[in-house]
PDB file of N, CA and C in Angstrom:
ATOM      1  N   VAL Z   1     -13.158   7.543  21.070  1.00 69.00           N
ATOM      2  CA  VAL Z   1     -11.347   8.708  19.248  1.00 69.00           C
ATOM      3  C   VAL Z   1     -11.989   9.604  19.112  1.00 69.00           C
ATOM      4  N   GLU Z   2     -11.809  10.313  19.123  1.00 81.00           N
ATOM      5  CA  GLU Z   2     -12.111  11.796  18.275  1.00 81.00           C
ATOM      6  C   GLU Z   2     -11.634  12.156  16.827  1.00 81.00           C
ATOM      7  N   LYS Z   3     -10.555  11.620  16.055  1.00 88.00           N
ATOM      8  CA  LYS Z   3     -10.234  11.440  15.531  1.00 88.00           C
ATOM      9  C   LYS Z   3      -9.037  10.299  14.731  1.00 88.00           C
ATOM     10  N   LYS Z   4      -9.175  10.844  13.750  1.00 92.00           N
ATOM     11  CA  LYS Z   4      -8.821   9.120  12.844  1.00 92.00           C
ATOM     12  C   LYS Z   4      -7.384  10.053  12.575  1.00 92.00           C
ATOM     13  N   PHE Z   5      -6.556   9.177  12.265  1.00 94.00           N
ATOM     14  CA  PHE Z   5      -5.734   9.341  11.405  1.00 94.00           C
ATOM     15  C   PHE Z   5      -5.648   9.108   9.908  1.00 94.00           C
ATOM     16  N   GLN Z   6      -4.791   9.262   8.634  1.00 95.00           N
ATOM     17  CA  GLN Z   6      -4.638   8.576   7.444  1.00 95.00           C
ATOM     18  C   GLN Z   6      -4.234   9.562   6.671  1.00 95.00           C
ATOM     19  N   TYR Z   7      -2.734   7.991   5.991  1.00 95.00           N
ATOM     20  CA  TYR Z   7      -2.300   8.246   5.547  1.00 95.00           C
ATOM     21  C   TYR Z   7      -2.246   8.212   3.224  1.00 95.00           C
ATOM     22  N   LYS Z   8      -1.420   8.699   3.031  1.00 95.00           N
ATOM     23  CA  LYS Z   8      -2.372   8.987   1.585  1.00 95.00           C
ATOM     24  C   LYS Z   8      -1.493   8.288   0.504  1.00 95.00           C
ATOM     25  N   MET Z   9      -1.563   6.849  -0.095  1.00 93.00           N
ATOM     26  CA  MET Z   9      -0.252   6.345  -1.262  1.00 93.00           C
ATOM     27  C   MET Z   9      -0.568   7.097  -2.025  1.00 93.00           C
ATOM     28  N   ARG Z  10       0.591   7.036  -3.561  1.00 93.00           N
ATOM     29  CA  ARG Z  10      -0.054   6.952  -4.538  1.00 93.00           C
ATOM     30  C   ARG Z  10       0.745   5.656  -4.827  1.00 93.00           C
ATOM     31  N   LEU Z  11       0.322   4.919  -6.270  1.00 90.00           N
ATOM     32  CA  LEU Z  11       1.498   4.076  -6.915  1.00 90.00           C
ATOM     33  C   LEU Z  11       2.169   4.016  -7.877  1.00 90.00           C
ATOM     34  N   VAL Z  12       2.954   4.429  -7.539  1.00 89.00           N
ATOM     35  CA  VAL Z  12       3.906   5.112  -9.567  1.00 89.00           C
ATOM     36  C   VAL Z  12       4.555   4.573 -10.357  1.00 89.00           C
ATOM     37  N   TYR Z  13       4.194   4.371 -10.999  1.00 88.00           N
ATOM     38  CA  TYR Z  13       5.096   3.464 -12.187  1.00 88.00           C
ATOM     39  C   TYR Z  13       5.224   3.711 -13.364  1.00 88.00           C
ATOM     40  N   ALA Z  14       6.488   3.446 -13.713  1.00 87.00           N
ATOM     41  CA  ALA Z  14       7.142   4.364 -16.100  1.00 87.00           C
ATOM     42  C   ALA Z  14       5.671   3.105 -16.664  1.00 87.00           C
ATOM     43  N   HIS Z  15       6.137   2.330 -16.130  1.00 88.00           N
ATOM     44  CA  HIS Z  15       5.796   1.036 -17.595  1.00 88.00           C
ATOM     45  C   HIS Z  15       5.052   0.272 -17.477  1.00 88.00           C
ATOM     46  N   PHE Z  16       5.181  -0.864 -15.650  1.00 88.00           N
ATOM     47  CA  PHE Z  16       3.933  -2.044 -15.826  1.00 88.00           C
ATOM     48  C   PHE Z  16       3.056  -1.309 -15.257  1.00 88.00           C
ATOM     49  N   PRO Z  17       2.212  -0.589 -15.138  1.00 90.00           N
ATOM     50  CA  PRO Z  17       1.391  -0.449 -13.616  1.00 90.00           C
ATOM     51  C   PRO Z  17       1.034  -2.306 -13.005  1.00 90.00           C
ATOM     52  N   ILE Z  18       0.509  -1.668 -11.514  1.00 90.00           N
ATOM     53  CA  ILE Z  18       0.675  -1.650 -10.670  1.00 90.00           C
ATOM     54  C   ILE Z  18      -0.595  -2.771 -10.560  1.00 90.00           C
ATOM     55  N   ASN Z  19      -1.331  -3.325  -9.804  1.00 90.00           N
ATOM     56  CA  ASN Z  19      -1.547  -3.530  -9.156  1.00 90.00           C
ATOM     57  C   ASN Z  19      -2.538  -3.754  -8.033  1.00 90.00           C
ATOM     58  N   ALA Z  20      -2.727  -2.886  -7.661  1.00 91.00           N
ATOM     59  CA  ALA Z  20      -3.105  -3.172  -5.559  1.00 91.00           C
ATOM     60  C   ALA Z  20      -5.184  -3.933  -5.917  1.00 91.00           C
ATOM     61  N   THR Z  21      -5.367  -5.716  -5.106  1.00 91.00           N
ATOM     62  CA  THR Z  21      -6.366  -5.397  -4.953  1.00 91.00           C
ATOM     63  C   THR Z  21      -6.108  -5.649  -3.039  1.00 91.00           C
ATOM     64  N   ILE Z  22      -7.533  -4.664  -2.987  1.00 95.00           N
ATOM     65  CA  ILE Z  22      -8.167  -4.589  -1.252  1.00 95.00           C
ATOM     66  C   ILE Z  22      -9.337  -5.951  -0.964  1.00 95.00           C
ATOM     67  N   THR Z  23      -8.747  -6.661   0.043  1.00 92.00           N
ATOM     68  CA  THR Z  23      -9.699  -8.106   0.105  1.00 92.00           C
ATOM     69  C   THR Z  23      -9.309  -7.850   1.736  1.00 92.00           C
ATOM     70  N   ASN Z  24     -10.265  -8.476   2.470  1.00 93.00           N
ATOM     71  CA  ASN Z  24     -10.832  -9.126   4.017  1.00 93.00           C
ATOM     72  C   ASN Z  24     -10.833  -8.417   4.582  1.00 93.00           C
ATOM     73  N   GLY Z  25     -11.795  -7.404   3.502  1.00 91.00           N
ATOM     74  CA  GLY Z  25     -12.791  -5.936   4.850  1.00 91.00           C
ATOM     75  C   GLY Z  25     -11.803  -4.845   4.974  1.00 91.00           C
ATOM     76  N   GLY Z  26     -11.173  -5.195   3.478  1.00 91.00           N
ATOM     77  CA  GLY Z  26     -10.173  -3.502   3.393  1.00 91.00           C
ATOM     78  C   GLY Z  26      -8.048  -4.278   5.056  1.00 91.00           C
ATOM     79  N   THR Z  27      -8.182  -4.966   5.155  1.00 93.00           N
ATOM     80  CA  THR Z  27      -7.315  -5.811   6.341  1.00 93.00           C
ATOM     81  C   THR Z  27      -5.813  -6.243   5.969  1.00 93.00           C
ATOM     82  N   CYS Z  28      -6.170  -6.375   4.769  1.00 94.00           N
ATOM     83  CA  CYS Z  28      -5.108  -6.600   3.730  1.00 94.00           C
ATOM     84  C   CYS Z  28      -5.023  -5.457   2.137  1.00 94.00           C
ATOM     85  N   VAL Z  29      -4.337  -5.221   1.270  1.00 95.00           N
ATOM     86  CA  VAL Z  29      -3.617  -5.451   0.878  1.00 95.00           C
ATOM     87  C   VAL Z  29      -3.061  -6.649   0.124  1.00 95.00           C
ATOM     88  N   GLU Z  30      -3.160  -6.302  -1.700  1.00 94.00           N
ATOM     89  CA  GLU Z  30      -2.332  -7.458  -2.461  1.00 94.00           C
ATOM     90  C   GLU Z  30      -2.289  -7.073  -3.963  1.00 94.00           C
ATOM     91  N   LEU Z  31      -0.320  -6.200  -4.096  1.00 92.00           N
ATOM     92  CA  LEU Z  31      -0.417  -5.604  -5.514  1.00 92.00           C
ATOM     93  C   LEU Z  31       0.484  -6.723  -6.256  1.00 92.00           C
ATOM     94  N   ARG Z  32       0.245  -6.529  -7.772  1.00 91.00           N
ATOM     95  CA  ARG Z  32       0.307  -7.663  -8.058  1.00 91.00           C
ATOM     96  C   ARG Z  32       1.605  -6.640  -9.456  1.00 91.00           C
ATOM     97  N   ASN Z  33       1.956  -6.972  -9.971  1.00 90.00           N
ATOM     98  CA  ASN Z  33       2.181  -7.085 -10.998  1.00 90.00           C
ATOM     99  C   ASN Z  33       3.409  -5.907 -10.882  1.00 90.00           C
ATOM    100  N   PHE Z  34       4.684  -5.807  -9.921  1.00 88.00           N
ATOM    101  CA  PHE Z  34       4.884  -5.270  -9.145  1.00 88.00           C
ATOM    102  C   PHE Z  34       6.538  -4.820 -10.572  1.00 88.00           C
ATOM    103  N   LEU Z  35       7.057  -4.348 -11.497  1.00 87.00           N
ATOM    104  CA  LEU Z  35       8.115  -4.267 -11.762  1.00 87.00           C
ATOM    105  C   LEU Z  35       8.064  -5.507 -12.844  1.00 87.00           C
ATOM    106  N   GLY Z  36       6.786  -6.021 -13.361  1.00 86.00           N
ATOM    107  CA  GLY Z  36       6.345  -6.842 -14.134  1.00 86.00           C
ATOM    108  C   GLY Z  36       6.553  -8.426 -13.276  1.00 86.00           C
ATOM    109  N   GLU Z  37       6.831  -8.033 -12.155  1.00 86.00           N
ATOM    110  CA  GLU Z  37       6.990 -10.192 -11.563  1.00 86.00           C
ATOM    111  C   GLU Z  37       5.536 -10.507 -11.690  1.00 86.00           C
ATOM    112  N   LYS Z  38       5.742 -12.001 -11.487  1.00 89.00           N
ATOM    113  CA  LYS Z  38       5.272 -12.555 -11.742  1.00 89.00           C
ATOM    114  C   LYS Z  38       4.345 -12.457  -9.670  1.00 89.00           C
ATOM    115  N   ARG Z  39       5.568 -12.312  -8.732  1.00 90.00           N
ATOM    116  CA  ARG Z  39       4.803 -12.300  -7.735  1.00 90.00           C
ATOM    117  C   ARG Z  39       3.973 -11.502  -6.911  1.00 90.00           C
ATOM    118  N   VAL Z  40       2.754 -12.278  -5.484  1.00 93.00           N
ATOM    119  CA  VAL Z  40       1.699 -11.125  -5.479  1.00 93.00           C
ATOM    120  C   VAL Z  40       2.887 -11.389  -3.598  1.00 93.00           C
ATOM    121  N   ARG Z  41       2.582  -9.536  -3.788  1.00 92.00           N
ATOM    122  CA  ARG Z  41       2.616  -9.032  -2.945  1.00 92.00           C
ATOM    123  C   ARG Z  41       1.329  -8.457  -1.552  1.00 92.00           C
ATOM    124  N   VAL Z  42       1.732 -10.220  -0.555  1.00 94.00           N
ATOM    125  CA  VAL Z  42       0.732  -9.922   0.010  1.00 94.00           C
ATOM    126  C   VAL Z  42       1.149  -9.051   1.740  1.00 94.00           C
ATOM    127  N   VAL Z  43      -0.231  -7.543   1.508  1.00 94.00           N
ATOM    128  CA  VAL Z  43       0.474  -7.048   3.044  1.00 94.00           C
ATOM    129  C   VAL Z  43      -0.958  -7.084   4.142  1.00 94.00           C
ATOM    130  N   ASN Z  44      -0.781  -8.042   5.285  1.00 95.00           N
ATOM    131  CA  ASN Z  44      -1.851  -7.538   6.638  1.00 95.00           C
ATOM    132  C   ASN Z  44      -1.380  -6.031   7.133  1.00 95.00           C
ATOM    133  N   MET Z  45      -2.639  -4.987   7.770  1.00 94.00           N
ATOM    134  CA  MET Z  45      -2.531  -4.234   8.024  1.00 94.00           C
ATOM    135  C   MET Z  45      -2.477  -4.794   9.430  1.00 94.00           C
ATOM    136  N   LEU Z  46      -2.023  -3.640  10.355  1.00 94.00           N
ATOM    137  CA  LEU Z  46      -2.369  -3.771  11.807  1.00 94.00           C
ATOM    138  C   LEU Z  46      -3.516  -3.797  12.124  1.00 94.00           C
ATOM    139  N   PRO Z  47      -3.615  -4.305  13.560  1.00 94.00           N
ATOM    140  CA  PRO Z  47      -4.556  -3.984  13.741  1.00 94.00           C
ATOM    141  C   PRO Z  47      -5.679  -3.245  13.773  1.00 94.00           C
ATOM    142  N   GLY Z  48      -6.711  -2.142  14.031  1.00 93.00           N
ATOM    143  CA  GLY Z  48      -7.216  -0.996  13.792  1.00 93.00           C
ATOM    144  C   GLY Z  48      -6.910  -0.643  12.647  1.00 93.00           C
ATOM    145  N   VAL Z  49      -6.594  -0.652  11.730  1.00 94.00           N
ATOM    146  CA  VAL Z  49      -5.999  -0.293  10.755  1.00 94.00           C
ATOM    147  C   VAL Z  49      -6.951  -0.731   9.433  1.00 94.00           C
ATOM    148  N   LYS Z  50      -7.416  -0.053   8.585  1.00 95.00           N
ATOM    149  CA  LYS Z  50      -8.120  -0.005   7.149  1.00 95.00           C
ATOM    150  C   LYS Z  50      -7.817   0.975   6.468  1.00 95.00           C
ATOM    151  N   VAL Z  51      -6.612  -0.783   4.969  1.00 95.00           N
ATOM    152  CA  VAL Z  51      -7.195   0.613   4.285  1.00 95.00           C
ATOM    153  C   VAL Z  51      -8.115   0.488   3.023  1.00 95.00           C
ATOM    154  N   GLU Z  52      -7.837   1.403   1.975  1.00 93.00           N
ATOM    155  CA  GLU Z  52      -9.046   1.362   0.647  1.00 93.00           C
ATOM    156  C   GLU Z  52      -8.938   2.567  -0.090  1.00 93.00           C
ATOM    157  N   LYS Z  53      -8.964   2.297  -1.406  1.00 93.00           N
ATOM    158  CA  LYS Z  53      -8.579   2.756  -2.430  1.00 93.00           C
ATOM    159  C   LYS Z  53      -9.241   4.484  -2.884  1.00 93.00           C
ATOM    160  N   SER Z  54      -9.359   5.212  -2.662  1.00 92.00           N
ATOM    161  CA  SER Z  54      -9.441   6.351  -3.181  1.00 92.00           C
ATOM    162  C   SER Z  54     -10.431   6.343  -4.690  1.00 92.00           C
ATOM    163  N   SER Z  55     -11.615   6.919  -4.249  1.00 91.00           N
ATOM    164  CA  SER Z  55     -13.043   6.702  -5.077  1.00 91.00           C
ATOM    165  C   SER Z  55     -12.261   7.943  -6.381  1.00 91.00           C
ATOM    166  N   SER Z  56     -11.586   9.390  -5.849  1.00 92.00           N
ATOM    167  CA  SER Z  56     -11.702   9.831  -6.292  1.00 92.00           C
ATOM    168  C   SER Z  56      -9.865  10.179  -7.417  1.00 92.00           C
ATOM    169  N   THR Z  57      -8.975  10.118  -6.898  1.00 91.00           N
ATOM    170  CA  THR Z  57      -7.466   9.658  -7.201  1.00 91.00           C
ATOM    171  C   THR Z  57      -7.025   8.967  -8.156  1.00 91.00           C
ATOM    172  N   LYS Z  58      -6.540   8.518  -9.226  1.00 89.00           N
ATOM    173  CA  LYS Z  58      -6.263   7.085 -10.018  1.00 89.00           C
ATOM    174  C   LYS Z  58      -5.053   6.721  -8.909  1.00 89.00           C
ATOM    175  N   ASP Z  59      -4.866   5.395  -8.997  1.00 90.00           N
ATOM    176  CA  ASP Z  59      -3.515   4.647  -8.089  1.00 90.00           C
ATOM    177  C   ASP Z  59      -3.786   5.378  -6.488  1.00 90.00           C
ATOM    178  N   GLU Z  60      -4.525   5.713  -5.641  1.00 93.00           N
ATOM    179  CA  GLU Z  60      -3.997   6.206  -4.923  1.00 93.00           C
ATOM    180  C   GLU Z  60      -5.083   5.144  -3.374  1.00 93.00           C
ATOM    181  N   LEU Z  61      -4.633   4.588  -2.251  1.00 94.00           N
ATOM    182  CA  LEU Z  61      -4.286   4.801  -1.150  1.00 94.00           C
ATOM    183  C   LEU Z  61      -4.898   5.165  -0.160  1.00 94.00           C
ATOM    184  N   ILE Z  62      -6.163   4.624   1.374  1.00 95.00           N
ATOM    185  CA  ILE Z  62      -5.895   5.494   1.542  1.00 95.00           C
ATOM    186  C   ILE Z  62      -5.437   4.659   3.055  1.00 95.00           C
ATOM    187  N   ILE Z  63      -5.089   5.164   4.261  1.00 95.00           N
ATOM    188  CA  ILE Z  63      -4.733   4.104   4.777  1.00 95.00           C
ATOM    189  C   ILE Z  63      -5.304   5.194   6.152  1.00 95.00           C
ATOM    190  N   THR Z  64      -6.441   5.099   7.388  1.00 95.00           N
ATOM    191  CA  THR Z  64      -6.999   5.342   8.318  1.00 95.00           C
ATOM    192  C   THR Z  64      -6.947   3.781   8.819  1.00 95.00           C
ATOM    193  N   GLY Z  65      -6.298   5.273  10.538  1.00 94.00           N
ATOM    194  CA  GLY Z  65      -6.446   3.889  12.068  1.00 94.00           C
ATOM    195  C   GLY Z  65      -6.875   5.051  13.311  1.00 94.00           C
ATOM    196  N   ALA Z  66      -7.245   5.054  13.926  1.00 93.00           N
ATOM    197  CA  ALA Z  66      -7.477   5.481  15.329  1.00 93.00           C
ATOM    198  C   ALA Z  66      -6.320   5.856  16.398  1.00 93.00           C
ATOM    199  N   ASP Z  67      -5.164   4.693  15.806  1.00 92.00           N
ATOM    200  CA  ASP Z  67      -3.506   5.218  16.135  1.00 92.00           C
ATOM    201  C   ASP Z  67      -2.392   4.817  14.890  1.00 92.00           C
ATOM    202  N   ILE Z  68      -1.977   6.521  15.858  1.00 93.00           N
ATOM    203  CA  ILE Z  68      -0.421   7.485  14.877  1.00 93.00           C
ATOM    204  C   ILE Z  68       0.017   6.179  15.257  1.00 93.00           C
ATOM    205  N   ASP Z  69      -0.033   5.164  15.268  1.00 94.00           N
ATOM    206  CA  ASP Z  69       1.937   4.167  15.638  1.00 94.00           C
ATOM    207  C   ASP Z  69       1.232   2.967  14.893  1.00 94.00           C
ATOM    208  N   THR Z  70       0.595   2.578  14.756  1.00 94.00           N
ATOM    209  CA  THR Z  70      -0.022   1.735  13.760  1.00 94.00           C
ATOM    210  C   THR Z  70      -0.445   1.460  13.004  1.00 94.00           C
ATOM    211  N   THR Z  71      -0.684   3.591  12.094  1.00 95.00           N
ATOM    212  CA  THR Z  71      -1.480   3.397  10.776  1.00 95.00           C
ATOM    213  C   THR Z  71      -0.156   3.869  10.055  1.00 95.00           C
ATOM    214  N   SER Z  72       1.028   4.804  10.831  1.00 94.00           N
ATOM    215  CA  SER Z  72       1.740   4.615   9.732  1.00 94.00           C
ATOM    216  C   SER Z  72       2.507   4.103  10.771  1.00 94.00           C
ATOM    217  N   ARG Z  73       2.856   2.412  10.718  1.00 95.00           N
ATOM    218  CA  ARG Z  73       3.425   1.493  10.807  1.00 95.00           C
ATOM    219  C   ARG Z  73       2.873   0.560   8.747  1.00 95.00           C
ATOM    220  N   SER Z  74       1.703  -0.015   9.336  1.00 94.00           N
ATOM    221  CA  SER Z  74       0.328  -0.374   8.113  1.00 94.00           C
ATOM    222  C   SER Z  74       1.185   0.533   6.887  1.00 94.00           C
ATOM    223  N   ALA Z  75       1.357   1.949   6.569  1.00 94.00           N
ATOM    224  CA  ALA Z  75       1.536   2.552   5.552  1.00 94.00           C
ATOM    225  C   ALA Z  75       3.370   2.299   5.992  1.00 94.00           C
ATOM    226  N   ALA Z  76       4.227   2.143   6.757  1.00 95.00           N
ATOM    227  CA  ALA Z  76       5.387   1.840   6.237  1.00 95.00           C
ATOM    228  C   ALA Z  76       5.833   0.576   5.953  1.00 95.00           C
ATOM    229  N   LEU Z  77       4.693  -0.435   6.166  1.00 94.00           N
ATOM    230  CA  LEU Z  77       5.053  -2.629   5.890  1.00 94.00           C
ATOM    231  C   LEU Z  77       4.919  -2.313   4.156  1.00 94.00           C
ATOM    232  N   ILE Z  78       3.473  -0.630   3.368  1.00 93.00           N
ATOM    233  CA  ILE Z  78       3.558  -1.464   1.871  1.00 93.00           C
ATOM    234  C   ILE Z  78       4.178  -0.297   2.151  1.00 93.00           C
ATOM    235  N   ARG Z  79       5.543  -0.191   1.488  1.00 93.00           N
ATOM    236  CA  ARG Z  79       6.422   0.794   1.346  1.00 93.00           C
ATOM    237  C   ARG Z  79       7.269  -0.136   1.414  1.00 93.00           C
ATOM    238  N   GLN Z  80       7.508  -1.568   2.688  1.00 92.00           N
ATOM    239  CA  GLN Z  80       9.186  -1.883   2.315  1.00 92.00           C
ATOM    240  C   GLN Z  80       8.977  -3.206   1.116  1.00 92.00           C
ATOM    241  N   SER Z  81       7.401  -3.337   1.100  1.00 90.00           N
ATOM    242  CA  SER Z  81       7.153  -5.098   0.226  1.00 90.00           C
ATOM    243  C   SER Z  81       7.439  -4.019  -0.874  1.00 90.00           C
ATOM    244  N   CYS Z  82       7.919  -3.075  -1.389  1.00 87.00           N
ATOM    245  CA  CYS Z  82       8.178  -2.874  -2.774  1.00 87.00           C
ATOM    246  C   CYS Z  82       9.469  -2.069  -2.073  1.00 87.00           C
ATOM    247  N   LEU Z  83       9.995  -2.189  -1.391  1.00 86.00           N
ATOM    248  CA  LEU Z  83      11.568  -1.931  -1.699  1.00 86.00           C
ATOM    249  C   LEU Z  83      12.197  -2.594  -3.500  1.00 86.00           C
ATOM    250  N   VAL Z  84      13.728  -1.542  -4.273  1.00 85.00           N
ATOM    251  CA  VAL Z  84      13.913  -3.184  -5.186  1.00 85.00           C
ATOM    252  C   VAL Z  84      15.125  -2.412  -4.050  1.00 85.00           C
ATOM    253  N   LYS Z  85      15.848  -4.222  -4.080  1.00 84.00           N
ATOM    254  CA  LYS Z  85      17.156  -3.711  -4.454  1.00 84.00           C
ATOM    255  C   LYS Z  85      18.122  -4.126  -5.294  1.00 84.00           C
ATOM    256  N   HIS Z  86      19.112  -4.634  -5.609  1.00 86.00           N
ATOM    257  CA  HIS Z  86      19.811  -5.291  -6.038  1.00 86.00           C
ATOM    258  C   HIS Z  86      19.539  -4.297  -7.359  1.00 86.00           C
ATOM    259  N   LYS Z  87      18.749  -3.482  -8.321  1.00 83.00           N
ATOM    260  CA  LYS Z  87      18.516  -3.175  -9.215  1.00 83.00           C
ATOM    261  C   LYS Z  87      19.388  -1.273  -9.483  1.00 83.00           C
ATOM    262  N   ASP Z  88      19.211  -1.210 -10.703  1.00 80.00           N
ATOM    263  CA  ASP Z  88      19.398   0.106 -10.951  1.00 80.00           C
ATOM    264  C   ASP Z  88      18.422   0.752 -11.624  1.00 80.00           C
ATOM    265  N   ILE Z  89      18.155   1.705 -10.597  1.00 73.00           N
ATOM    266  CA  ILE Z  89      16.766   2.097 -11.108  1.00 73.00           C
ATOM    267  C   ILE Z  89      16.563   3.186 -10.502  1.00 73.00           C
TER     268      ILE Z  89
END
């Protein structure tokens, strides 16, 4: 593998601060306090994809992997887990 693909995602909020926890050695993301909900959203990364928090930027997730398809699909899974339905936002 010569090149790794990298996606950067920001946690954006207005009132309730979203808390992201990286578990299982970077293969799982737990999103807490999304819109003030008590439910914990657990997103498992696809095989070969790692996620980490950015050390320089606040509330930023960095998703890296060797395959562009699995890396982009893992980023899409995080985005889809926080999709707001039936609310006027």
